[in-house]
mmCIF file of C-alpha atoms in Angstrom:
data_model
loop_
_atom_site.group_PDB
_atom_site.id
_atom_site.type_symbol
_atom_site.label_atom_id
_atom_site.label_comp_id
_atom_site.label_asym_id
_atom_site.label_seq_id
_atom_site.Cartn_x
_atom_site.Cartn_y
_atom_site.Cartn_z
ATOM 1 C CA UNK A 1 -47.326 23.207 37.362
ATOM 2 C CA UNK A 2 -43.893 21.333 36.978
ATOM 3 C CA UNK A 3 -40.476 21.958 35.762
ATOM 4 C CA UNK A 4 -38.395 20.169 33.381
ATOM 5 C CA UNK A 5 -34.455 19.511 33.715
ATOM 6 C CA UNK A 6 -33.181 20.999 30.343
ATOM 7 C CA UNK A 7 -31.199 18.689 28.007
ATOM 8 C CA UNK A 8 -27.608 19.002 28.174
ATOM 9 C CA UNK A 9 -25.310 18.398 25.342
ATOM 10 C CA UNK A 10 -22.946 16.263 27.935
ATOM 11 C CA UNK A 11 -26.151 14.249 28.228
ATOM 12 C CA UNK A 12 -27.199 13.967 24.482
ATOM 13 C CA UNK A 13 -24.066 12.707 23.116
ATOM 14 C CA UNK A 14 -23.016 10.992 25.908
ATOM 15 C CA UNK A 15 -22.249 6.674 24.957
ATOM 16 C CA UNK A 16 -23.952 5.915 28.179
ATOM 17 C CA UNK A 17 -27.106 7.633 28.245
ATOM 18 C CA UNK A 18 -28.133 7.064 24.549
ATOM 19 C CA UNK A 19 -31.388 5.891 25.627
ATOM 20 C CA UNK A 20 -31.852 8.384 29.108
ATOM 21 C CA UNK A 21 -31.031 11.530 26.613
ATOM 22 C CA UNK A 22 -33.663 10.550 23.989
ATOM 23 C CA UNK A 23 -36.459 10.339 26.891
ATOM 24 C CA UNK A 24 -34.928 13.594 28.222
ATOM 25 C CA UNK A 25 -34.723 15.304 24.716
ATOM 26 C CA UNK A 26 -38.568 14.043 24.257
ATOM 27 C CA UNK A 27 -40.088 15.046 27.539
ATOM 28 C CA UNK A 28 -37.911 18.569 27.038
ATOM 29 C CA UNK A 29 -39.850 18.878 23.479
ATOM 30 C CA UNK A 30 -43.345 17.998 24.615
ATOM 31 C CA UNK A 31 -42.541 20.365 27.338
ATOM 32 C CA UNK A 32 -41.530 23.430 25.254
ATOM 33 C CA UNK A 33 -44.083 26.420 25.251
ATOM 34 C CA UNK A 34 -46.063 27.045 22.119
ATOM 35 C CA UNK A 35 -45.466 30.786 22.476
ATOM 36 C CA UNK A 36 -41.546 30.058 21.901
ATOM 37 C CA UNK A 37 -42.156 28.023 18.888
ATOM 38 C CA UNK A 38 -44.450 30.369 17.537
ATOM 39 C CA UNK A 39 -41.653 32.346 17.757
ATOM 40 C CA UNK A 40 -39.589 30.489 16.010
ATOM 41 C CA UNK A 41 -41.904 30.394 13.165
ATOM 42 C CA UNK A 42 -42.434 34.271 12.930
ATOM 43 C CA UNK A 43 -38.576 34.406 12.518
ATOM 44 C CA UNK A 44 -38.123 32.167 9.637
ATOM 45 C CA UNK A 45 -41.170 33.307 8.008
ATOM 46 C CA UNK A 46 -40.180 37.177 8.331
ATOM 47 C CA UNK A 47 -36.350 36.951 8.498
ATOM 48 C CA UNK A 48 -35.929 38.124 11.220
ATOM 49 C CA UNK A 49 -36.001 39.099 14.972
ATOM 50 C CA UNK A 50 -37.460 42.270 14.337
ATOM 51 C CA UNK A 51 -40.012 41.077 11.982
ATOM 52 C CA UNK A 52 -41.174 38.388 14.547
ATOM 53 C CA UNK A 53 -41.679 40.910 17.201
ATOM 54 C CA UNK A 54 -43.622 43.258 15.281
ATOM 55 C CA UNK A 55 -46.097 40.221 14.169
ATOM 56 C CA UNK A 56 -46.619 38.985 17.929
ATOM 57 C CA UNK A 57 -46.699 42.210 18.996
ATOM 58 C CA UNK A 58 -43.602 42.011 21.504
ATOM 59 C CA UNK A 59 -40.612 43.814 21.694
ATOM 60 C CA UNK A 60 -37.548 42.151 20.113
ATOM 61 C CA UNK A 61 -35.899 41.028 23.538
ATOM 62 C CA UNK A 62 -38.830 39.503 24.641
ATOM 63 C CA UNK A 63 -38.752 37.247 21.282
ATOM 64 C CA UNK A 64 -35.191 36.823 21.875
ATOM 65 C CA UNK A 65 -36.010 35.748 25.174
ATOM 66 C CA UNK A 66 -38.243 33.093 23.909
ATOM 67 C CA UNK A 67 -35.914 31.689 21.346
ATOM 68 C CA UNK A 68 -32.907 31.254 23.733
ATOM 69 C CA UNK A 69 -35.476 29.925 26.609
ATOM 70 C CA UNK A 70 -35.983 27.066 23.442
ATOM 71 C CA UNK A 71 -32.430 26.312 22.444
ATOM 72 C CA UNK A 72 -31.850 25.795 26.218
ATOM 73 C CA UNK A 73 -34.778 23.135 26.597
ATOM 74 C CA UNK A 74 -33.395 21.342 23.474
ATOM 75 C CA UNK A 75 -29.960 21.523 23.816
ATOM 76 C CA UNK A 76 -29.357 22.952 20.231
ATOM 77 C CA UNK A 77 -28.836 26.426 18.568
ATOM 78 C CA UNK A 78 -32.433 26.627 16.407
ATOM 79 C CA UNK A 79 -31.708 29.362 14.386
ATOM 80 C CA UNK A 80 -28.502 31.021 12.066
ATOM 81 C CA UNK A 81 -28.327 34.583 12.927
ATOM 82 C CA UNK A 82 -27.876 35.619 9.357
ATOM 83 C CA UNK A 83 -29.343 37.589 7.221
ATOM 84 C CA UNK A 84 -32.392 36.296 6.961
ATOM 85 C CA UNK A 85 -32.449 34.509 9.675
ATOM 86 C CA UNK A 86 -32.408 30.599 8.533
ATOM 87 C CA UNK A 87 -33.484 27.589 10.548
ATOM 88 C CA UNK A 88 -30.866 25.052 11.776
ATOM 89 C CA UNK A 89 -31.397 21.694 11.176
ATOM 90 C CA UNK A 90 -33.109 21.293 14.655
ATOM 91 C CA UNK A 91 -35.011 24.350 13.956
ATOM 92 C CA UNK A 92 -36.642 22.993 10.875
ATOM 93 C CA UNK A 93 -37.576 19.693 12.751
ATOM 94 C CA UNK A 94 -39.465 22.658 15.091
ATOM 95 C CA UNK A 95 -40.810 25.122 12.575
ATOM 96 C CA UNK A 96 -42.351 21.802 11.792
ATOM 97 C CA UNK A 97 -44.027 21.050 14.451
ATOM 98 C CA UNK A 98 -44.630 24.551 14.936
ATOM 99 C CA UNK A 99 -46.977 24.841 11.600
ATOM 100 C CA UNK A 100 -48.727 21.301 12.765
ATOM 101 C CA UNK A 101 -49.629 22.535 16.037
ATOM 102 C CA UNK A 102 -50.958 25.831 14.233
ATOM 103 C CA UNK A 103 -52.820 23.702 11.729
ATOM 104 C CA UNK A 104 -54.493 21.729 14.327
ATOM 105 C CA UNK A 105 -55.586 25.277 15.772
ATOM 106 C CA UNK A 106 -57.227 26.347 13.102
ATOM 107 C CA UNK A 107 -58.888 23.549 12.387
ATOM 108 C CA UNK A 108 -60.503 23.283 16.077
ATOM 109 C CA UNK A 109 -61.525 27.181 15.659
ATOM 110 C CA UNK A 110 -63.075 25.911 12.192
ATOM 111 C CA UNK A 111 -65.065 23.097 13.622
ATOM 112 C CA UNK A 112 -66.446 24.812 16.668
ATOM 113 C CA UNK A 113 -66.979 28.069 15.100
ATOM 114 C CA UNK A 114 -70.149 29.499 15.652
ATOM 115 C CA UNK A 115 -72.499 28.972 12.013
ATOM 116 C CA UNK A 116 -71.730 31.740 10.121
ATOM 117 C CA UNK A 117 -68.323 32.713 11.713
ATOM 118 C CA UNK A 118 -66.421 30.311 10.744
ATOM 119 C CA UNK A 119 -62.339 30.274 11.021
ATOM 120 C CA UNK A 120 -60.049 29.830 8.454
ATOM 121 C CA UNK A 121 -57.433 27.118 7.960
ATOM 122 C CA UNK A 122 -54.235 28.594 5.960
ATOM 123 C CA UNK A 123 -52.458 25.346 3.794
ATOM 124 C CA UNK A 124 -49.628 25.738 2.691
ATOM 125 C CA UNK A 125 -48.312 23.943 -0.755
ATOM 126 C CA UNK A 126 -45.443 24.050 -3.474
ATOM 127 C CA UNK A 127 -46.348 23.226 -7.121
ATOM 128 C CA UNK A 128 -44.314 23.160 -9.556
ATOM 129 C CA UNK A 129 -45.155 26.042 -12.297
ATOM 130 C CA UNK A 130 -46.197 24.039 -15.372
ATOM 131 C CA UNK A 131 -48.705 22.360 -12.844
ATOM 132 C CA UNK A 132 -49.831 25.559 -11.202
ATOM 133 C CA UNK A 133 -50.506 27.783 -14.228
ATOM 134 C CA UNK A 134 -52.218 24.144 -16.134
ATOM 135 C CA UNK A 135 -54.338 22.435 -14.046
ATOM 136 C CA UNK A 136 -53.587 22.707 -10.509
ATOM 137 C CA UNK A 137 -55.209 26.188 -9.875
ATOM 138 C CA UNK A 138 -59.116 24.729 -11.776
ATOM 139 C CA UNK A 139 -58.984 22.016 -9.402
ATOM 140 C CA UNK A 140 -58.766 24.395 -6.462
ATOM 141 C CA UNK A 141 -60.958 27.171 -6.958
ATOM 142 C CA UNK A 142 -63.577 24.777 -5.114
ATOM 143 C CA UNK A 143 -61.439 24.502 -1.975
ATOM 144 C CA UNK A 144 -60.216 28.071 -2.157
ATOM 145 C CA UNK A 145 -64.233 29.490 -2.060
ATOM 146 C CA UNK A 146 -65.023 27.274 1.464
ATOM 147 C CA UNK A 147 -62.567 27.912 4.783
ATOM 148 C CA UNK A 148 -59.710 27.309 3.167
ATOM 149 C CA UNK A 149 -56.609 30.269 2.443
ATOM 150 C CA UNK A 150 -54.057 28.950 0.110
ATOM 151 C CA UNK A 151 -50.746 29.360 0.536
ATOM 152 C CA UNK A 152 -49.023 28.318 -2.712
ATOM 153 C CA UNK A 153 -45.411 28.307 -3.385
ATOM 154 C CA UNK A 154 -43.842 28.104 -6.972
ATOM 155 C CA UNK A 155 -40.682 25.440 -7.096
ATOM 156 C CA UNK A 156 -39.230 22.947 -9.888
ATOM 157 C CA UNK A 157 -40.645 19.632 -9.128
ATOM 158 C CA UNK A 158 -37.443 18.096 -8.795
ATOM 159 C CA UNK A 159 -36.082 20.464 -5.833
ATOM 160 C CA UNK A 160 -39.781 20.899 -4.230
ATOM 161 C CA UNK A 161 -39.473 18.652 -1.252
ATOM 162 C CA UNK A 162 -36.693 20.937 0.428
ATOM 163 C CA UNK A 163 -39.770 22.759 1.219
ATOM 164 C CA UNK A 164 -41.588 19.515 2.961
ATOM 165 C CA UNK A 165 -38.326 18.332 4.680
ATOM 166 C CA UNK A 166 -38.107 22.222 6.491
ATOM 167 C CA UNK A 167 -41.365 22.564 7.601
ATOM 168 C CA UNK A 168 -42.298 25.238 5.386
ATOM 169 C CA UNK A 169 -45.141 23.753 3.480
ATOM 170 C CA UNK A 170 -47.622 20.685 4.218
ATOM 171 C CA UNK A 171 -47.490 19.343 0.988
ATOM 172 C CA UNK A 172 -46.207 19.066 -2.659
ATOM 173 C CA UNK A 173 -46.754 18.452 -5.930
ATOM 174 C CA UNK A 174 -42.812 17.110 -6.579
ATOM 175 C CA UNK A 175 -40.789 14.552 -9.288
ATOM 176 C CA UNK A 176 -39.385 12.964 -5.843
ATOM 177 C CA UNK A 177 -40.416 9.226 -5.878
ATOM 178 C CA UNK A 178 -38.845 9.291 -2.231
ATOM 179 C CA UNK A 179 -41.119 9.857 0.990
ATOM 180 C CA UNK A 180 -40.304 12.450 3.041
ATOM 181 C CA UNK A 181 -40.019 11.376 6.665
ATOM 182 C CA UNK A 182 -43.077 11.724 8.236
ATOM 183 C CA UNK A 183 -45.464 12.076 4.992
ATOM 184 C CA UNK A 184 -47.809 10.526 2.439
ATOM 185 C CA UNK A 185 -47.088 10.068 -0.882
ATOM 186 C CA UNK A 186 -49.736 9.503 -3.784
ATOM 187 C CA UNK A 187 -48.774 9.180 -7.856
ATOM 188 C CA UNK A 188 -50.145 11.368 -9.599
ATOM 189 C CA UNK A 189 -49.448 10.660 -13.691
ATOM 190 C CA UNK A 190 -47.106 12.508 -15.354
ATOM 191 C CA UNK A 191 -46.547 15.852 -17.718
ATOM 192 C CA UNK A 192 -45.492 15.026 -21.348
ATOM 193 C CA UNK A 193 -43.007 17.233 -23.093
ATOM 194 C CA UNK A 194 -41.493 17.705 -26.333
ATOM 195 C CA UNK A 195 -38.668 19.553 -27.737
ATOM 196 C CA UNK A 196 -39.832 22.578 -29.517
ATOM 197 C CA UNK A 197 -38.937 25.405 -31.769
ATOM 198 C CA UNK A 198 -40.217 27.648 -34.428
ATOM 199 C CA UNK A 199 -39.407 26.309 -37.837
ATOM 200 C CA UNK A 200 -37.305 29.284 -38.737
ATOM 201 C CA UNK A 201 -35.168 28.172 -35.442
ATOM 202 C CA UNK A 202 -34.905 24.992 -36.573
ATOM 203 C CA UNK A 203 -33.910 25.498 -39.958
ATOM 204 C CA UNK A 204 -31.379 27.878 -38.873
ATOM 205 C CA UNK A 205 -29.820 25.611 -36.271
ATOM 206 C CA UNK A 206 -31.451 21.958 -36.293
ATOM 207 C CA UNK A 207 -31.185 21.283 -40.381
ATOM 208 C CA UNK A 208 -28.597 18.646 -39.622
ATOM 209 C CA UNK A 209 -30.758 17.008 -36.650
ATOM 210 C CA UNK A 210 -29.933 16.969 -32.710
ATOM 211 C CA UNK A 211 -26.083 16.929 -33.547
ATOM 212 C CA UNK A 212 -23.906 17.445 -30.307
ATOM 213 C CA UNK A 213 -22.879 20.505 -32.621
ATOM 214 C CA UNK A 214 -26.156 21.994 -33.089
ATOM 215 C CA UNK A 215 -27.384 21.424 -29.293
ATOM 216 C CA UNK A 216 -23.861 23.182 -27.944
ATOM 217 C CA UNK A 217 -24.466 25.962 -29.947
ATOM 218 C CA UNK A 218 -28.817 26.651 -30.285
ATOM 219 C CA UNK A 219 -29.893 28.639 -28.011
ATOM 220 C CA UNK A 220 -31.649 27.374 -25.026
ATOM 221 C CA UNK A 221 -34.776 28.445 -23.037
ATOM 222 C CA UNK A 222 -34.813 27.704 -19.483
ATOM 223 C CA UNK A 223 -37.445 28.188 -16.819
ATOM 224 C CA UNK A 224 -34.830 28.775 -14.070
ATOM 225 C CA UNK A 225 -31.789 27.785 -12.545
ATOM 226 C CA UNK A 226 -33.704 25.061 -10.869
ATOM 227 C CA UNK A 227 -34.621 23.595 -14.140
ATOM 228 C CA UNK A 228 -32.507 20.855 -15.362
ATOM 229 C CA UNK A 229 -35.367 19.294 -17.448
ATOM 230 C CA UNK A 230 -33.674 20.405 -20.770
ATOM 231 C CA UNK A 231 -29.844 19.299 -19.667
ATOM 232 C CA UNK A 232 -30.735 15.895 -19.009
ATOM 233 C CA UNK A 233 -33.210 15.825 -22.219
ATOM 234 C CA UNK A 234 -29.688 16.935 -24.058
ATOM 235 C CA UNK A 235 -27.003 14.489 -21.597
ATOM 236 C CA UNK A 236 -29.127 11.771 -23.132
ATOM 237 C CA UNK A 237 -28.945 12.664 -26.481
ATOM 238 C CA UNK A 238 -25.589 13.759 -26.816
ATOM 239 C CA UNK A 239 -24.012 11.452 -23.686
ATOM 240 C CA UNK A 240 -22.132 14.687 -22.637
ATOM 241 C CA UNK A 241 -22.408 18.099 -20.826
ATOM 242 C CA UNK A 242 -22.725 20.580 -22.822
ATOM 243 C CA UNK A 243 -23.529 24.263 -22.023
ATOM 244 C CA UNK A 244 -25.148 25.949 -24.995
ATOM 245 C CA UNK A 245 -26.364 29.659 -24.342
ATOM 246 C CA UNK A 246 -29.353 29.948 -22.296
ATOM 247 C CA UNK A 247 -32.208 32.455 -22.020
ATOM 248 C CA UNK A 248 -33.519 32.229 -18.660
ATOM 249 C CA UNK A 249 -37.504 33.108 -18.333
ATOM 250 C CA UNK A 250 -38.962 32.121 -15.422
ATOM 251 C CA UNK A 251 -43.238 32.145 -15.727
ATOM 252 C CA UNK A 252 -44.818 29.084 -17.651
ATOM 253 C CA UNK A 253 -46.327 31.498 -19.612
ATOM 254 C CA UNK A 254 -43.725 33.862 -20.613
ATOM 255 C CA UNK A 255 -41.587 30.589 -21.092
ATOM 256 C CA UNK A 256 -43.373 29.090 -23.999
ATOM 257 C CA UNK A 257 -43.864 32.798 -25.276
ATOM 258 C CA UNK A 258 -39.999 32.685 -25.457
ATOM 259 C CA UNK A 259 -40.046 29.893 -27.460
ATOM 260 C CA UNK A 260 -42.988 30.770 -29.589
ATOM 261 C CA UNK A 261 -40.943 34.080 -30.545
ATOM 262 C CA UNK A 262 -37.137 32.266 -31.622
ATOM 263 C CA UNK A 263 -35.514 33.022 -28.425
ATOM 264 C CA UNK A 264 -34.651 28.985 -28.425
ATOM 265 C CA UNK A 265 -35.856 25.764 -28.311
ATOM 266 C CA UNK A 266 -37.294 24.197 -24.866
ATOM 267 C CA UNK A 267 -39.530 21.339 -23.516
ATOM 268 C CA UNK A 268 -42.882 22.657 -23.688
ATOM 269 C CA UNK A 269 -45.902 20.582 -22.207
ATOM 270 C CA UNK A 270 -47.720 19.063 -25.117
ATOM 271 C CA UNK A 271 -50.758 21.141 -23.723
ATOM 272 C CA UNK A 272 -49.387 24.196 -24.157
ATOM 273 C CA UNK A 273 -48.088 23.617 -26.843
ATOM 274 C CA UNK A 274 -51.676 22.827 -28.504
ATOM 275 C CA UNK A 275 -52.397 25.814 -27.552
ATOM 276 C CA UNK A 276 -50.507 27.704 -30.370
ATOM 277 C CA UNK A 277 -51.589 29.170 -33.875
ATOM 278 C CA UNK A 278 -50.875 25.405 -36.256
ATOM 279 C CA UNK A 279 -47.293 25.931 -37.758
ATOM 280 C CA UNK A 280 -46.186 28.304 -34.896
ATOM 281 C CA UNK A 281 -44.075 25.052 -33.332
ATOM 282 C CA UNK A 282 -42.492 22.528 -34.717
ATOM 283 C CA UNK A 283 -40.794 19.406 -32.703
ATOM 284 C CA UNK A 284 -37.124 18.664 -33.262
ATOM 285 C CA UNK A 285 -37.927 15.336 -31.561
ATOM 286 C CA UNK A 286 -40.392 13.044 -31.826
ATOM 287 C CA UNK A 287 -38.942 11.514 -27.902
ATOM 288 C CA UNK A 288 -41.924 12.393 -25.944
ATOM 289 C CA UNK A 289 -40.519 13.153 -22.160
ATOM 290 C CA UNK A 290 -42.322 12.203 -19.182
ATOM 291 C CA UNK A 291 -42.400 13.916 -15.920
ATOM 292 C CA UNK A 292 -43.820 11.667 -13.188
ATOM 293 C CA UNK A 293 -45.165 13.954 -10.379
ATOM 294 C CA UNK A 294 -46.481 12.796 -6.908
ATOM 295 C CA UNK A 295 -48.320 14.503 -4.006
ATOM 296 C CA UNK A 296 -46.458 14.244 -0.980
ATOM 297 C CA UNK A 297 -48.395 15.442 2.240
ATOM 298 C CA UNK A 298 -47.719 15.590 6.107
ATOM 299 C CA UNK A 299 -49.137 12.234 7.224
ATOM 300 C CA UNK A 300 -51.515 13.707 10.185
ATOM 301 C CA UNK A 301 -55.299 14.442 10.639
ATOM 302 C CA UNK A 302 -56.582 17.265 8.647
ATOM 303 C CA UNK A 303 -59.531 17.486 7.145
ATOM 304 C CA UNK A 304 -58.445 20.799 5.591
ATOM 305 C CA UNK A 305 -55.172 19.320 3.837
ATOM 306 C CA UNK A 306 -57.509 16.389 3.042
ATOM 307 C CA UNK A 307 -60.014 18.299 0.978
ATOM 308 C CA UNK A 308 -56.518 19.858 -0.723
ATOM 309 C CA UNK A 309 -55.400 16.751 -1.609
ATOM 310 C CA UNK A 310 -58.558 15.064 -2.807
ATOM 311 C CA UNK A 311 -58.955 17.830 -5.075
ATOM 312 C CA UNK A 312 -55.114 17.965 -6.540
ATOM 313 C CA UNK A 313 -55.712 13.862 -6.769
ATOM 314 C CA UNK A 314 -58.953 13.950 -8.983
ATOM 315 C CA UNK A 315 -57.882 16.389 -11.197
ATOM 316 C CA UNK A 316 -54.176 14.924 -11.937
ATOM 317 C CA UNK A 317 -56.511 11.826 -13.779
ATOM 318 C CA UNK A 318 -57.558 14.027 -16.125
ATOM 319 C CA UNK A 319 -54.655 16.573 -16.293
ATOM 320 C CA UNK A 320 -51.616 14.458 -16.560
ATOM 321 C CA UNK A 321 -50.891 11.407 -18.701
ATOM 322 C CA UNK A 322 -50.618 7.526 -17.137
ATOM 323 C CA UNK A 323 -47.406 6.855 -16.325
#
C-alpha cells in the first residue's frame, strides 16, 4: 500500500511547476478511492448529503468524510453546498468519471455473469421530446427487453449537451454540431417543421400573412422555456424580437393538442402533424424548418452504449429527413 502527497493549490497554480502540478494533480486523481467518488455521485444525483448516506447506507459524516478526504486529494472544492447540492466545475469533470467507472462495472458483472443471472447495465441518455415521443422510444424497445435499464432524460435539443459536458448522461440526441470534449458525434438527419394553426386561428389573426403585426400579437405555443425553435422561426421572418403572448405546454403530445384546439400557432413536426383529422391544420408557411440532430456519446468501450447507439443510428434513417 502507498500514500500520495495531496495537491496543493500553491503547487497547482504555481508559474514554476506548471508541468510538476499536472503529474501531481494526475497521480492524486488516479489515486482517489472509488468509494469517495461514488460519493460524490450519490450527492448530485439525490441532492444531497443526507440522501447520499441513506443510498450507501452510511451515516452522513461518514459521506462527509469521504467528500472532504476528495477535495483534499484534488486540491478543489467538488461540490456547492446549496440546496440541492450542485457539482463544481471540478466535480462534474468527477461525477464523470465517476458514472464511467460505474459503467465499466456493470458491464464486467454483465459479461461474467453466470447464464441466466445476468447483471444489468443502467445508460443513461437525453432526447429531446419530439424525438422521444416519435421515433426514439420504437427503436429502443429492442435494447430495453435484453440487459439494458434506460435512463432517459427529456431536454430541448439545443440545450441537451449541458447534460454530456456534467457527467450526467452518456449520450444525446442534441442540435449541437460541436463535440463535447471527450465524445463521439454521429449525424443523424433532421426533424422538419412547419408553422401551423387551425384555419379559424388563422383567419382571425394571419388574413394579412406573417406581418410583424400579426406575429407580435397571435398567440404563441411553446414547448418550454428551453424552446426557442419558434423565436428564431419569427427573428427571421420579421428581422426583430418580438414577444407575442405565449402558452407554454410542455409534452409533445399535449403541445400539438394545443395547437390543434386554437390555443396558437407553433412548429409542429410534419409527422405529427399528418397525424390529424384533414382540415384540422392549416400552414401559415410554406418555409419548411429543419432541425439537424446528432448523437453525441462518451467516446469509451461499451458494448452496452454501443447497442444504444446502433439502435438510435438505424432508426434516425428512417425517422428523420436528409439533411
Amino acid at each position: 500500500m502507498h500514500t500520495m502527497r495531496n495537491v496543493s493549490m500553491d503547487e497547482r497554480t504555481s508559474g514554476r511547476g506548471s508541468s510538476v502540478s499536472m503529474a501531481s494533480l494526475a497521480r492524486a486523481i488516479r489515486a482517489v478511492p472509488l468509494e469517495q467518488l461514488v460519493a460524490l455521485q450519490q450527492i448530485v444525483e439525490t441532492g444531497s448529503f443526507d440522501g447520499a448516506a441513506d443510498e450507501l447506507r452510511v451515516s452522513q459524516s461518514a459521506v462527509s468524510q469521504r467528500i472532504k478526504a476528495l477535495e483534499n486529494q484534488v486540491g478543489n472544492i467538488v461540490v456547492r453546498r446549496t440546496k440541492p447540492v450542485q457539482a463544481t466545475e471540478t466535480g462534474q469533470l468527477l461525477l464523470r468519471l465517476a458514472k464511467q467507472i460505474t459503467l465499466a462495472q456493470e458491464e464486467a458483472i454483465h459479461l461474467i455473469a453466470a447464464q441466466g443471472q445476468q447483471g444489468v447495465v443502467n445508460i443513461r441518455i437525453v432526447v429531446n421530446a419530439d424525438s422521444l415521443e416519435s421515433w426514439v422510444l420504437p427503436a429502443l424497445a429492442p435494447v430495453a427487453q435484453g440487459h439494458i435499464a434506460l435512463d432517459i432524460r427529456r431536454q430541448d435539443e439545443h440545450v441537451s449537451t449541458r447534460l454530456l459536458r456534467t457527467g450526467e448522461v452518456m449520450a444525446a440526441i442534441t442540435a449541437d454540431e460541436r463535440p463535447v470534449r471527450g465524445c463521439s458525434i454521429t449525424r443523424l438527419g433532421a426533424m422538419a417543421y412547419h408553422a401551423v394553426c387551425t384555419p379559424e386561428f388563422r383567419r382571425r389573426w394571419f388574413a394579412r400573412g406573417l406581418t410583424r403585426e400579426a406575429l407580435e400579437s397571435a398567440p404563441l405555443v411553446q414547448f418550454d422555456r428551453d424552446d426557442r425553435l419558434q423565436y428564431r422561426f419569427v427573428r427571421r421572418i420579421t428581422k426583430a424580437k418580438i414577444h407575442p403572448p405565449t402558452h407554454y405546454v410542455p409534452t409533445s403530445i399535449g403541445y400539438n393538442d394545443a395547437i390543434a384546439l386554437g390555443f396558437g400557432w407553433g412548429l409542429m413536426p410534419d409527422s405529427y402533424a399528418r397525424g390529424y383529422p384533414e382540415g384540422r391544420l392549416v400552414r401559415i408557411s410554406p418555409e419548411q424548418v429543419l432541425v439537424p440532430l446528432y448523437w453525441q456519446q462518451w467516446r469509451l468501450s461499451s458494448p452496452s452504449l454501443d447497442e444504444v447507439a446502433t439502435a438510435i443510428i438505424s432508426a434516425s434513417g428512417k425517422a428523420l429527413v436528409a439533411a
